[in-house]
Amino acid sequence: MLLNRRIIVGICGGIASYKAIDLVSKLQQAGALVDVIMTEHAEEFVRPLTFATMSHRRVYSDLWEASGEAAETHIKLAEEAELLVIVPATANTIAKLAHGMTDNMLTAVALATRAPLLLAPAMYTNMYTHPATQANLATLRERGAFVVEPEVGRLASGAIGVGRFPETATLLGAIHQVLGRHGDLAGRRVIVTAGGTQEPIDPVRYVGNRSSGKMGYNLAVEARDRGAHVILVSGPVALPPPFGVEMHLVETAMQMRDAVSDFITDADALIMSAAVADFRPTRVAEQKIKKLRTEATGQHREDEFSIDLVANPDILGELALALKGGHAGEQHTGISIPQLKRRLIRVGFAAETEHLVEHAQAKLQRKQLDLLVANDVSRTDSGFGTDTNKVLIFHADGAMEDLPVMPKTGVAAAIWDRVVPLLG
Ligand code: CTP
């Protein structure tokens, strides 16, 4: 997505400017053509050579170069840019941008370009929260600028507060989101479920599964990068929440069912990539269950111990029933669908260890899905925890596609490629 995209990275004079080196490096590695413009103050913190080395291109700074070339250059840069990112954005530069002032190369380009503006303010808390800075940011937002809020944490001064420069991953997420805002999912609301559910046994134990959430998180990020409003309903996973995605953390299948039920009314698509536990313990012990011991000796007894399980609701199954006008099974409260505002495209996953095609086709029918993505989790290049996946995609009309092994990012793109034409 970033290949050959023309991105200007403006660096202001803040201590966080050294962190922007990593961003420039990652953008260059992703194939973007990165033109760095530094303010005079930025050069006090980091030398232009560092950015030139990372961007593999010359760095711009002086609007008043004796050759007079810079005057032409700033127009050329401004016209060619697809995005202007200012990191870190200092209170001073934010103020100049809000008032249309141009006294250096960066502010001149900012005024001359029609490319979207993305700012990541980073500064001392009181400067950030000052009404002047907030009013200037509000002005810029009104004009269409995208602002990545600074994080709360330890600042250069040693104080803890808001004003910390975001992680590179957050900034890359914001850049992808802005560049993809007019993509083929623009204006769509999509729900993705991810990870496995955890069904509590007692306060310290649960019944779970091996799902890492990687497939679902990749699906959420891909949809965000194509312009969708993404709701990610996630079980407990070890992945950071993606930037620009509405997160809803759940633990159990019942909570996941309730979350899906809450959001489907105005959704265009639901992709259930979560590994929902089919059963949960019938009773959750209030206190930690202790080892069985012989009363007289206190010795550990090697008796069998069992946990009774009860079926969880089948979220996609209930949804299929509800959409057909039926009602869900008696032991379940059932998904409630007040009135769907549009046709909801439903995509399921099937993780199988045998008879992949038969099981997948049966699931697609049983859950009345538009698409079913099946993978053989006994393969080493596929399924739980891996970064690659080998999937078969089954369509409602009976068609089946056998996709090669690819990174989960590629599988996510392939799935959305097939959902988009169904959205109508
Ligand atoms: N699913 C669901 N609710 C459940 C279980 C699964 O909505 N309680 C969804 C999964 O998110 C997935 C699809 O249904 O998209 C298929 O899940 P899977 O566990 O493979 O199917 P099951 O119907 O549970 O069949 P089985 O466990 O017998 O293979």
Tab-separated table of C-alpha atoms and ligand atoms in Angstrom:
chain	number	residue	atom	x	y	z
A	1	MET	CA	0.000	0.000	0.000
A	2	LEU	CA	2.894	2.359	0.660
A	3	LEU	CA	4.843	1.370	-2.429
A	4	ASN	CA	5.849	4.496	-4.382
A	5	ARG	CA	3.477	6.678	-2.335
A	6	ARG	CA	4.878	10.199	-1.989
A	7	ILE	CA	4.937	11.102	1.664
A	8	ILE	CA	6.460	14.251	3.131
A	9	VAL	CA	7.585	13.864	6.724
A	10	GLY	CA	7.993	17.207	8.456
A	11	ILE	CA	10.199	17.179	11.541
A	12	CYS	CA	9.856	19.922	14.168
A	13	GLY	CA	12.208	20.832	16.978
A	14	GLY	CA	11.041	18.627	19.793
A	15	ILE	CA	12.977	16.031	21.740
A	16	ALA	CA	10.790	13.321	20.148
A	17	SER	CA	12.281	14.179	16.735
A	18	TYR	CA	14.799	11.356	17.216
A	19	LYS	CA	11.878	8.907	17.362
A	20	ALA	CA	10.755	10.044	13.900
A	21	ILE	CA	13.932	8.443	12.500
A	22	ASP	CA	12.311	5.042	13.019
A	23	LEU	CA	9.133	6.147	11.263
A	24	VAL	CA	11.067	7.442	8.242
A	25	SER	CA	13.049	4.203	8.122
A	26	LYS	CA	9.889	2.025	8.253
A	27	LEU	CA	8.190	4.107	5.552
A	28	GLN	CA	11.240	3.801	3.313
A	29	GLN	CA	11.397	0.042	3.914
A	30	ALA	CA	7.729	-0.226	2.912
A	31	GLY	CA	8.610	1.369	-0.444
A	32	ALA	CA	7.315	4.904	0.145
A	33	LEU	CA	9.137	7.866	-1.419
A	34	VAL	CA	9.816	9.876	1.701
A	35	ASP	CA	10.842	13.516	1.511
A	36	VAL	CA	11.935	14.807	4.888
A	37	ILE	CA	11.617	18.505	5.656
A	38	MET	CA	13.211	19.692	8.876
A	39	THR	CA	12.636	22.952	10.684
A	40	GLU	CA	15.673	24.896	11.824
A	41	HIS	CA	14.941	23.874	15.418
A	42	ALA	CA	14.669	20.189	14.464
A	43	GLU	CA	18.253	20.333	13.240
A	44	GLU	CA	19.286	21.202	16.797
A	45	PHE	CA	18.099	17.759	17.873
A	46	VAL	CA	18.930	15.488	14.917
A	47	ARG	CA	21.280	16.026	12.000
A	48	PRO	CA	19.784	16.056	8.484
A	49	LEU	CA	22.289	13.360	7.503
A	50	THR	CA	20.482	10.875	9.748
A	51	PHE	CA	17.175	11.409	7.953
A	52	ALA	CA	18.856	11.450	4.529
A	53	THR	CA	20.438	8.080	5.337
A	54	MET	CA	17.101	6.618	6.421
A	55	SER	CA	14.993	8.066	3.608
A	56	HIS	CA	17.629	7.440	0.889
A	57	ARG	CA	16.749	10.934	-0.370
A	58	ARG	CA	17.950	14.443	0.260
A	59	VAL	CA	16.533	16.329	3.210
A	60	TYR	CA	15.001	19.787	2.819
A	61	SER	CA	15.203	22.537	5.352
A	62	ASP	CA	16.268	25.967	4.203
A	63	LEU	CA	13.635	27.925	2.301
A	64	TRP	CA	16.126	30.699	1.736
A	65	GLU	CA	18.877	28.692	-0.006
A	66	ALA	CA	21.181	31.074	-1.892
A	67	SER	CA	20.627	29.154	-5.167
A	68	GLY	CA	16.942	30.089	-5.100
A	69	GLU	CA	16.080	26.455	-5.904
A	70	ALA	CA	14.198	25.956	-2.658
A	71	ALA	CA	11.445	28.335	-3.713
A	72	GLU	CA	10.676	26.114	-6.701
A	73	THR	CA	11.288	22.947	-4.710
A	74	HIS	CA	8.659	23.687	-2.114
A	75	ILE	CA	5.985	24.052	-4.811
A	76	LYS	CA	7.098	20.835	-6.509
A	77	LEU	CA	7.156	18.915	-3.230
A	78	ALA	CA	3.758	20.300	-2.273
A	79	GLU	CA	2.175	19.359	-5.594
A	80	GLU	CA	3.574	15.848	-5.725
A	81	ALA	CA	2.821	14.924	-2.111
A	82	GLU	CA	0.061	12.428	-1.325
A	83	LEU	CA	0.371	13.001	2.408
A	84	LEU	CA	2.081	15.450	4.737
A	85	VAL	CA	2.954	13.967	8.125
A	86	ILE	CA	4.329	16.271	10.825
A	87	VAL	CA	6.123	14.395	13.592
A	88	PRO	CA	6.581	15.562	16.253
A	89	ALA	CA	4.297	18.553	15.761
A	90	THR	CA	5.364	21.223	18.243
A	91	ALA	CA	3.057	23.866	19.724
A	92	ASN	CA	4.900	26.462	17.664
A	93	THR	CA	4.394	24.747	14.305
A	94	ILE	CA	0.783	23.856	15.185
A	95	ALA	CA	0.155	27.547	15.890
A	96	LYS	CA	1.749	28.605	12.615
A	97	LEU	CA	-0.283	26.045	10.643
A	98	ALA	CA	-3.526	27.112	12.308
A	99	HIS	CA	-2.868	30.724	11.302
A	100	GLY	CA	-1.497	30.029	7.822
A	101	MET	CA	1.935	31.425	8.614
A	102	THR	CA	4.916	30.412	6.502
A	103	ASP	CA	8.386	31.227	7.730
A	104	ASN	CA	10.205	28.054	6.809
A	105	MET	CA	10.202	25.249	4.244
A	106	LEU	CA	7.828	23.036	6.231
A	107	THR	CA	5.122	25.636	6.815
A	108	ALA	CA	5.453	26.854	3.213
A	109	VAL	CA	4.879	23.320	1.910
A	110	ALA	CA	2.014	22.829	4.366
A	111	LEU	CA	0.265	25.871	2.938
A	112	ALA	CA	1.042	25.032	-0.675
A	113	THR	CA	-0.023	21.391	-0.682
A	114	ARG	CA	-3.524	19.986	-1.049
A	115	ALA	CA	-2.418	16.605	0.323
A	116	PRO	CA	-4.013	15.552	3.621
A	117	LEU	CA	-2.239	16.649	6.780
A	118	LEU	CA	-1.484	14.233	9.609
A	119	LEU	CA	-0.082	15.618	12.839
A	120	ALA	CA	1.366	13.880	15.853
A	121	PRO	CA	1.743	16.528	18.567
A	122	ALA	CA	4.281	15.759	21.277
A	123	MET	CA	5.252	18.204	24.016
A	124	TYR	CA	5.179	19.024	27.694
A	125	THR	CA	1.695	18.399	29.140
A	126	ASN	CA	0.890	22.015	30.010
A	127	MET	CA	1.825	23.188	26.526
A	128	TYR	CA	-0.379	20.519	24.960
A	129	THR	CA	-3.385	21.114	27.190
A	130	HIS	CA	-3.056	24.929	26.971
A	131	PRO	CA	-6.222	26.431	25.462
A	132	ALA	CA	-4.157	28.077	22.714
A	133	THR	CA	-2.740	24.742	21.510
A	134	GLN	CA	-6.110	23.028	21.839
A	135	ALA	CA	-7.843	25.821	19.909
A	136	ASN	CA	-5.209	25.643	17.160
A	137	LEU	CA	-5.619	21.874	16.920
A	138	ALA	CA	-9.407	22.265	16.787
A	139	THR	CA	-8.995	24.731	13.905
A	140	LEU	CA	-6.764	22.306	12.037
A	141	ARG	CA	-9.176	19.421	12.645
A	142	GLU	CA	-12.057	21.511	11.323
A	143	ARG	CA	-10.054	22.055	8.157
A	144	GLY	CA	-9.669	18.306	7.754
A	145	ALA	CA	-6.331	17.607	9.450
A	146	PHE	CA	-5.931	14.223	11.149
A	147	VAL	CA	-4.463	14.415	14.637
A	148	VAL	CA	-2.893	11.410	16.336
A	149	GLU	CA	-3.380	12.157	20.016
A	150	PRO	CA	-0.205	12.041	22.091
A	151	GLU	CA	0.026	9.257	24.625
A	152	VAL	CA	0.030	9.501	28.380
A	153	GLY	CA	3.335	8.439	29.893
A	154	ARG	CA	6.795	9.537	30.961
A	155	LEU	CA	7.866	12.743	29.221
A	156	ALA	CA	11.426	13.915	28.568
A	157	SER	CA	11.216	16.091	31.698
A	158	GLY	CA	10.627	12.968	33.803
A	159	ALA	CA	7.067	13.985	34.586
A	160	ILE	CA	4.169	11.652	33.800
A	161	GLY	CA	1.415	13.154	31.697
A	162	VAL	CA	-0.157	13.528	28.268
A	163	GLY	CA	2.201	14.639	25.507
A	164	ARG	CA	4.248	11.547	24.768
A	165	PHE	CA	5.109	10.798	21.140
A	166	PRO	CA	3.174	7.732	19.852
A	167	GLU	CA	4.802	4.432	18.910
A	168	THR	CA	5.916	4.021	15.292
A	169	ALA	CA	3.253	1.296	14.815
A	170	THR	CA	0.541	3.773	15.808
A	171	LEU	CA	1.809	6.371	13.343
A	172	LEU	CA	2.089	3.795	10.560
A	173	GLY	CA	-1.501	2.744	11.312
A	174	ALA	CA	-2.658	6.357	11.058
A	175	ILE	CA	-0.761	6.849	7.781
A	176	HIS	CA	-2.353	3.723	6.295
A	177	GLN	CA	-5.766	4.848	7.452
A	178	VAL	CA	-5.476	8.316	5.934
A	179	LEU	CA	-4.077	7.036	2.626
A	180	GLY	CA	-6.805	4.387	2.424
A	181	ARG	CA	-9.764	6.546	3.415
A	182	HIS	CA	-11.302	6.494	-0.072
A	183	GLY	CA	-10.764	2.735	-0.534
A	184	ASP	CA	-13.355	0.185	-1.632
A	185	LEU	CA	-14.737	-0.135	1.921
A	186	ALA	CA	-15.152	3.635	2.429
A	187	GLY	CA	-18.411	4.401	4.199
A	188	ARG	CA	-18.897	0.759	5.286
A	189	ARG	CA	-19.240	-0.490	8.860
A	190	VAL	CA	-17.777	-3.906	9.413
A	191	ILE	CA	-17.496	-6.170	12.433
A	192	VAL	CA	-14.594	-8.571	12.820
A	193	THR	CA	-14.333	-11.018	15.695
A	194	ALA	CA	-10.898	-12.314	16.652
A	195	GLY	CA	-9.052	-14.519	19.097
A	196	GLY	CA	-10.394	-17.308	21.219
A	197	THR	CA	-12.918	-17.025	23.997
A	198	GLN	CA	-12.069	-17.998	27.576
A	199	GLU	CA	-14.775	-19.756	29.568
A	200	PRO	CA	-14.088	-19.474	33.313
A	201	ILE	CA	-13.851	-22.546	35.532
A	202	ASP	CA	-12.924	-20.632	38.697
A	203	PRO	CA	-11.275	-17.248	39.395
A	204	VAL	CA	-7.908	-18.421	38.037
A	205	ARG	CA	-8.678	-21.013	35.344
A	206	TYR	CA	-10.559	-21.159	32.094
A	207	VAL	CA	-11.371	-23.391	29.147
A	208	GLY	CA	-9.718	-21.850	26.083
A	209	ASN	CA	-8.164	-22.608	22.724
A	210	ARG	CA	-5.013	-21.864	20.736
A	211	SER	CA	-6.314	-18.966	18.632
A	212	SER	CA	-3.754	-16.100	18.533
A	213	GLY	CA	-6.121	-13.537	16.992
A	214	LYS	CA	-3.627	-12.769	14.177
A	215	MET	CA	-6.050	-13.546	11.347
A	216	GLY	CA	-8.806	-11.380	12.827
A	217	TYR	CA	-6.485	-8.476	13.629
A	218	ASN	CA	-5.147	-8.588	10.063
A	219	LEU	CA	-8.709	-8.541	8.742
A	220	ALA	CA	-9.513	-5.522	10.908
A	221	VAL	CA	-6.393	-3.613	9.797
A	222	GLU	CA	-7.006	-4.427	6.127
A	223	ALA	CA	-10.600	-3.144	6.354
A	224	ARG	CA	-9.402	0.028	8.096
A	225	ASP	CA	-6.845	0.567	5.309
A	226	ARG	CA	-9.648	0.309	2.729
A	227	GLY	CA	-11.685	3.013	4.413
A	228	ALA	CA	-14.102	1.002	6.596
A	229	HIS	CA	-15.268	1.850	10.080
A	230	VAL	CA	-14.100	-1.297	11.840
A	231	ILE	CA	-15.468	-2.764	15.053
A	232	LEU	CA	-13.092	-5.408	16.372
A	233	VAL	CA	-14.642	-7.716	18.947
A	234	SER	CA	-11.662	-9.484	20.422
A	235	GLY	CA	-11.134	-12.264	22.893
A	236	PRO	CA	-8.016	-12.047	25.114
A	237	VAL	CA	-4.944	-12.018	22.830
A	238	ALA	CA	-1.333	-10.883	23.086
A	239	LEU	CA	-1.646	-8.376	20.224
A	240	PRO	CA	-1.688	-4.571	20.572
A	241	PRO	CA	-4.987	-2.906	19.616
A	242	PRO	CA	-4.662	-1.599	16.045
A	243	PHE	CA	-4.858	2.187	15.595
A	244	GLY	CA	-8.090	3.505	14.130
A	245	VAL	CA	-10.217	0.488	14.976
A	246	GLU	CA	-13.099	0.502	17.466
A	247	MET	CA	-12.091	-2.153	20.004
A	248	HIS	CA	-14.419	-4.228	22.142
A	249	LEU	CA	-12.687	-6.656	24.429
A	250	VAL	CA	-14.612	-9.700	25.576
A	251	GLU	CA	-13.711	-12.892	27.377
A	252	THR	CA	-16.519	-15.366	26.930
A	253	ALA	CA	-18.664	-16.610	24.056
A	254	MET	CA	-21.734	-15.096	25.705
A	255	GLN	CA	-20.047	-11.675	25.847
A	256	MET	CA	-18.959	-12.036	22.226
A	257	ARG	CA	-22.514	-12.931	21.224
A	258	ASP	CA	-23.859	-9.856	23.062
A	259	ALA	CA	-21.267	-7.562	21.440
A	260	VAL	CA	-22.015	-8.878	17.947
A	261	SER	CA	-25.722	-8.542	18.654
A	262	ASP	CA	-25.244	-4.910	19.734
A	263	PHE	CA	-23.398	-3.878	16.586
A	264	ILE	CA	-25.014	-5.767	13.709
A	265	THR	CA	-27.995	-3.481	13.245
A	266	ASP	CA	-26.136	-1.022	11.061
A	267	ALA	CA	-23.228	-3.203	9.922
A	268	ASP	CA	-22.503	-4.128	6.315
A	269	ALA	CA	-20.420	-7.199	7.042
A	270	LEU	CA	-19.597	-9.565	9.868
A	271	ILE	CA	-16.474	-11.700	9.706
A	272	MET	CA	-16.383	-14.268	12.489
A	273	SER	CA	-12.738	-15.251	12.622
A	274	ALA	CA	-12.905	-15.828	16.383
A	275	ALA	CA	-12.524	-19.333	17.745
A	276	VAL	CA	-15.619	-19.300	19.899
A	277	ALA	CA	-15.650	-21.986	22.598
A	278	ASP	CA	-18.496	-24.382	21.856
A	279	PHE	CA	-18.912	-25.221	25.556
A	280	ARG	CA	-18.544	-23.474	28.904
A	281	PRO	CA	-18.403	-24.864	32.432
A	282	THR	CA	-21.932	-25.278	33.747
A	283	ARG	CA	-20.959	-23.667	37.042
A	284	VAL	CA	-18.135	-21.209	37.739
A	285	ALA	CA	-16.593	-21.880	41.151
A	286	GLU	CA	-16.514	-18.739	43.268
A	287	GLN	CA	-13.219	-19.699	44.888
A	288	LYS	CA	-10.148	-21.378	43.422
A	289	ILE	CA	-10.740	-25.122	43.149
A	290	LYS	CA	-8.232	-26.910	45.414
A	291	LYS	CA	-6.513	-30.245	44.874
A	292	LEU	CA	-8.381	-33.262	46.229
A	293	ARG	CA	-6.726	-34.400	49.474
A	294	THR	CA	-7.249	-37.220	51.888
A	295	GLU	CA	-8.612	-35.668	55.073
A	296	ALA	CA	-6.644	-37.830	57.481
A	297	THR	CA	-3.198	-37.480	55.895
A	298	GLY	CA	-3.603	-34.309	53.834
A	299	GLN	CA	-2.040	-36.244	50.941
A	300	HIS	CA	-2.939	-35.349	47.356
A	301	ARG	CA	-5.513	-37.857	45.969
A	302	GLU	CA	-5.158	-39.022	42.398
A	303	ASP	CA	-8.908	-39.337	41.831
A	304	GLU	CA	-10.510	-38.307	38.589
A	305	PHE	CA	-11.910	-34.824	38.503
A	306	SER	CA	-14.439	-33.594	35.984
A	307	ILE	CA	-15.986	-30.318	34.931
A	308	ASP	CA	-19.517	-30.299	33.551
A	309	LEU	CA	-19.922	-28.298	30.367
A	310	VAL	CA	-22.940	-26.746	28.733
A	311	ALA	CA	-23.251	-25.655	25.074
A	312	ASN	CA	-22.524	-22.029	24.230
A	313	PRO	CA	-24.719	-20.191	21.752
A	314	ASP	CA	-23.624	-20.577	18.137
A	315	ILE	CA	-23.374	-16.911	17.144
A	316	LEU	CA	-23.472	-17.384	13.365
A	317	GLY	CA	-26.036	-20.171	13.732
A	318	GLU	CA	-28.356	-18.001	15.810
A	319	LEU	CA	-27.920	-15.140	13.417
A	320	ALA	CA	-28.908	-17.351	10.476
A	321	LEU	CA	-32.012	-18.449	12.365
A	322	ALA	CA	-32.937	-14.939	13.434
A	323	LEU	CA	-32.521	-13.589	9.900
A	324	LYS	CA	-34.773	-16.350	8.590
A	325	GLY	CA	-37.381	-15.227	11.113
A	326	GLY	CA	-36.960	-18.295	13.295
A	327	HIS	CA	-35.881	-18.298	16.888
A	328	ALA	CA	-32.821	-19.705	18.536
A	329	GLY	CA	-32.761	-22.874	20.599
A	330	GLU	CA	-34.482	-22.903	23.943
A	331	GLN	CA	-31.438	-22.995	26.159
A	332	HIS	CA	-30.118	-19.828	24.490
A	333	THR	CA	-31.492	-16.368	24.850
A	334	GLY	CA	-30.846	-15.840	21.161
A	335	ILE	CA	-29.488	-12.964	19.120
A	336	SER	CA	-31.847	-10.045	18.971
A	337	ILE	CA	-31.959	-8.137	15.719
A	338	PRO	CA	-34.248	-5.099	15.974
A	339	GLN	CA	-34.130	-4.280	12.262
A	340	LEU	CA	-31.089	-4.643	10.076
A	341	LYS	CA	-30.521	-1.425	8.152
A	342	ARG	CA	-28.894	-3.249	5.217
A	343	ARG	CA	-28.063	-6.724	4.017
A	344	LEU	CA	-25.423	-8.143	6.316
A	345	ILE	CA	-22.691	-10.114	4.560
A	346	ARG	CA	-21.655	-12.976	6.823
A	347	VAL	CA	-18.304	-14.722	6.636
A	348	GLY	CA	-17.370	-17.684	8.787
A	349	PHE	CA	-14.155	-19.553	9.400
A	350	ALA	CA	-13.667	-23.259	9.811
A	351	ALA	CA	-10.550	-24.598	11.459
A	352	GLU	CA	-10.458	-28.314	10.724
A	353	THR	CA	-8.085	-31.187	11.261
A	354	GLU	CA	-9.766	-33.671	8.855
A	355	HIS	CA	-12.391	-33.842	6.065
A	356	LEU	CA	-11.868	-30.143	5.436
A	357	VAL	CA	-14.042	-29.778	2.320
A	358	GLU	CA	-17.022	-31.773	3.663
A	359	HIS	CA	-17.028	-30.002	7.025
A	360	ALA	CA	-16.616	-26.588	5.427
A	361	GLN	CA	-19.434	-27.090	2.947
A	362	ALA	CA	-21.737	-28.317	5.710
A	363	LYS	CA	-20.905	-25.286	7.902
A	364	LEU	CA	-21.533	-22.837	5.075
A	365	GLN	CA	-24.987	-24.387	4.579
A	366	ARG	CA	-25.815	-24.752	8.268
A	367	LYS	CA	-24.838	-21.163	9.118
A	368	GLN	CA	-26.227	-19.723	5.851
A	369	LEU	CA	-23.011	-17.856	5.098
A	370	ASP	CA	-21.981	-15.787	2.108
A	371	LEU	CA	-18.421	-17.055	2.403
A	372	LEU	CA	-16.637	-19.616	4.489
A	373	VAL	CA	-12.863	-19.576	4.900
A	374	ALA	CA	-11.503	-22.985	5.821
A	375	ASN	CA	-8.057	-24.010	6.886
A	376	ASP	CA	-6.397	-27.197	7.975
A	377	VAL	CA	-4.962	-26.366	11.403
A	378	SER	CA	-2.868	-29.523	11.501
A	379	ARG	CA	-0.511	-28.019	8.859
A	380	THR	CA	2.560	-26.160	10.171
A	381	ASP	CA	2.133	-23.228	7.748
A	382	SER	CA	-1.481	-22.657	8.624
A	383	GLY	CA	-3.844	-21.911	11.474
A	384	PHE	CA	-3.235	-21.014	15.092
A	385	GLY	CA	-0.315	-18.721	15.911
A	386	THR	CA	1.341	-18.849	12.469
A	387	ASP	CA	1.953	-15.743	10.348
A	388	THR	CA	0.922	-17.553	7.178
A	389	ASN	CA	-2.263	-19.310	6.243
A	390	LYS	CA	-3.354	-21.750	3.551
A	391	VAL	CA	-7.074	-21.406	3.034
A	392	LEU	CA	-9.924	-22.615	0.888
A	393	ILE	CA	-12.733	-20.144	0.279
A	394	PHE	CA	-16.242	-21.541	-0.196
A	395	HIS	CA	-18.919	-19.344	-1.766
A	396	ALA	CA	-22.673	-19.542	-1.188
A	397	ASP	CA	-23.208	-20.555	-4.848
A	398	GLY	CA	-21.075	-23.670	-4.340
A	399	ALA	CA	-17.849	-22.303	-5.863
A	400	MET	CA	-14.617	-23.195	-4.089
A	401	GLU	CA	-11.219	-21.488	-4.347
A	402	ASP	CA	-7.965	-23.045	-3.198
A	403	LEU	CA	-5.580	-20.214	-2.279
A	404	PRO	CA	-1.805	-20.737	-1.984
A	405	VAL	CA	0.053	-20.368	1.327
A	406	MET	CA	0.380	-16.645	2.014
A	407	PRO	CA	0.940	-14.228	4.879
A	408	LYS	CA	-2.180	-13.586	6.953
A	409	THR	CA	-2.099	-9.999	5.633
A	410	GLY	CA	-2.517	-11.403	2.109
A	411	VAL	CA	-5.317	-13.751	3.202
A	412	ALA	CA	-7.077	-10.797	4.831
A	413	ALA	CA	-6.854	-8.824	1.563
A	414	ALA	CA	-8.136	-11.822	-0.425
A	415	ILE	CA	-11.141	-12.164	1.897
A	416	TRP	CA	-12.107	-8.478	1.642
A	417	ASP	CA	-11.598	-8.680	-2.164
A	418	ARG	CA	-14.387	-11.256	-2.151
A	419	VAL	CA	-16.621	-9.426	0.332
A	420	VAL	CA	-16.531	-6.063	-1.500
A	421	PRO	CA	-18.481	-7.229	-4.618
A	422	LEU	CA	-21.134	-8.802	-2.343
A	423	LEU	CA	-21.790	-5.477	-0.586
A	424	GLY	CA	-23.682	-4.102	-3.569
B	1	CTP	N1	-18.915	-19.811	15.611
B	1	CTP	C1	-19.897	-19.080	16.205
B	1	CTP	N2	-20.373	-19.446	17.427
B	1	CTP	C2	-19.920	-20.556	18.036
B	1	CTP	C3	-18.915	-21.332	17.430
B	1	CTP	C4	-18.437	-20.926	16.211
B	1	CTP	O1	-20.345	-18.090	15.612
B	1	CTP	N3	-20.382	-20.895	19.217
B	1	CTP	C5	-18.392	-19.363	14.307
B	1	CTP	C6	-16.896	-19.258	14.262
B	1	CTP	O2	-16.461	-17.964	14.595
B	1	CTP	C7	-16.596	-19.605	12.824
B	1	CTP	C8	-17.688	-20.567	12.427
B	1	CTP	O3	-18.748	-20.345	13.376
B	1	CTP	O4	-16.677	-18.494	11.972
B	1	CTP	C9	-17.323	-22.001	12.474
B	1	CTP	O5	-16.757	-22.295	13.727
B	1	CTP	P1	-16.384	-23.776	14.135
B	1	CTP	O6	-16.003	-23.826	15.562
B	1	CTP	O7	-15.428	-24.331	13.124
B	1	CTP	O8	-17.786	-24.455	13.852
B	1	CTP	P2	-18.775	-25.182	14.762
B	1	CTP	O9	-20.130	-24.862	14.257
B	1	CTP	O10	-18.511	-24.905	16.187
B	1	CTP	O11	-18.477	-26.694	14.376
B	1	CTP	P3	-17.481	-27.778	15.019
B	1	CTP	O12	-16.965	-27.218	16.311
B	1	CTP	O13	-18.351	-28.946	15.168
B	1	CTP	O14	-16.409	-27.971	13.995
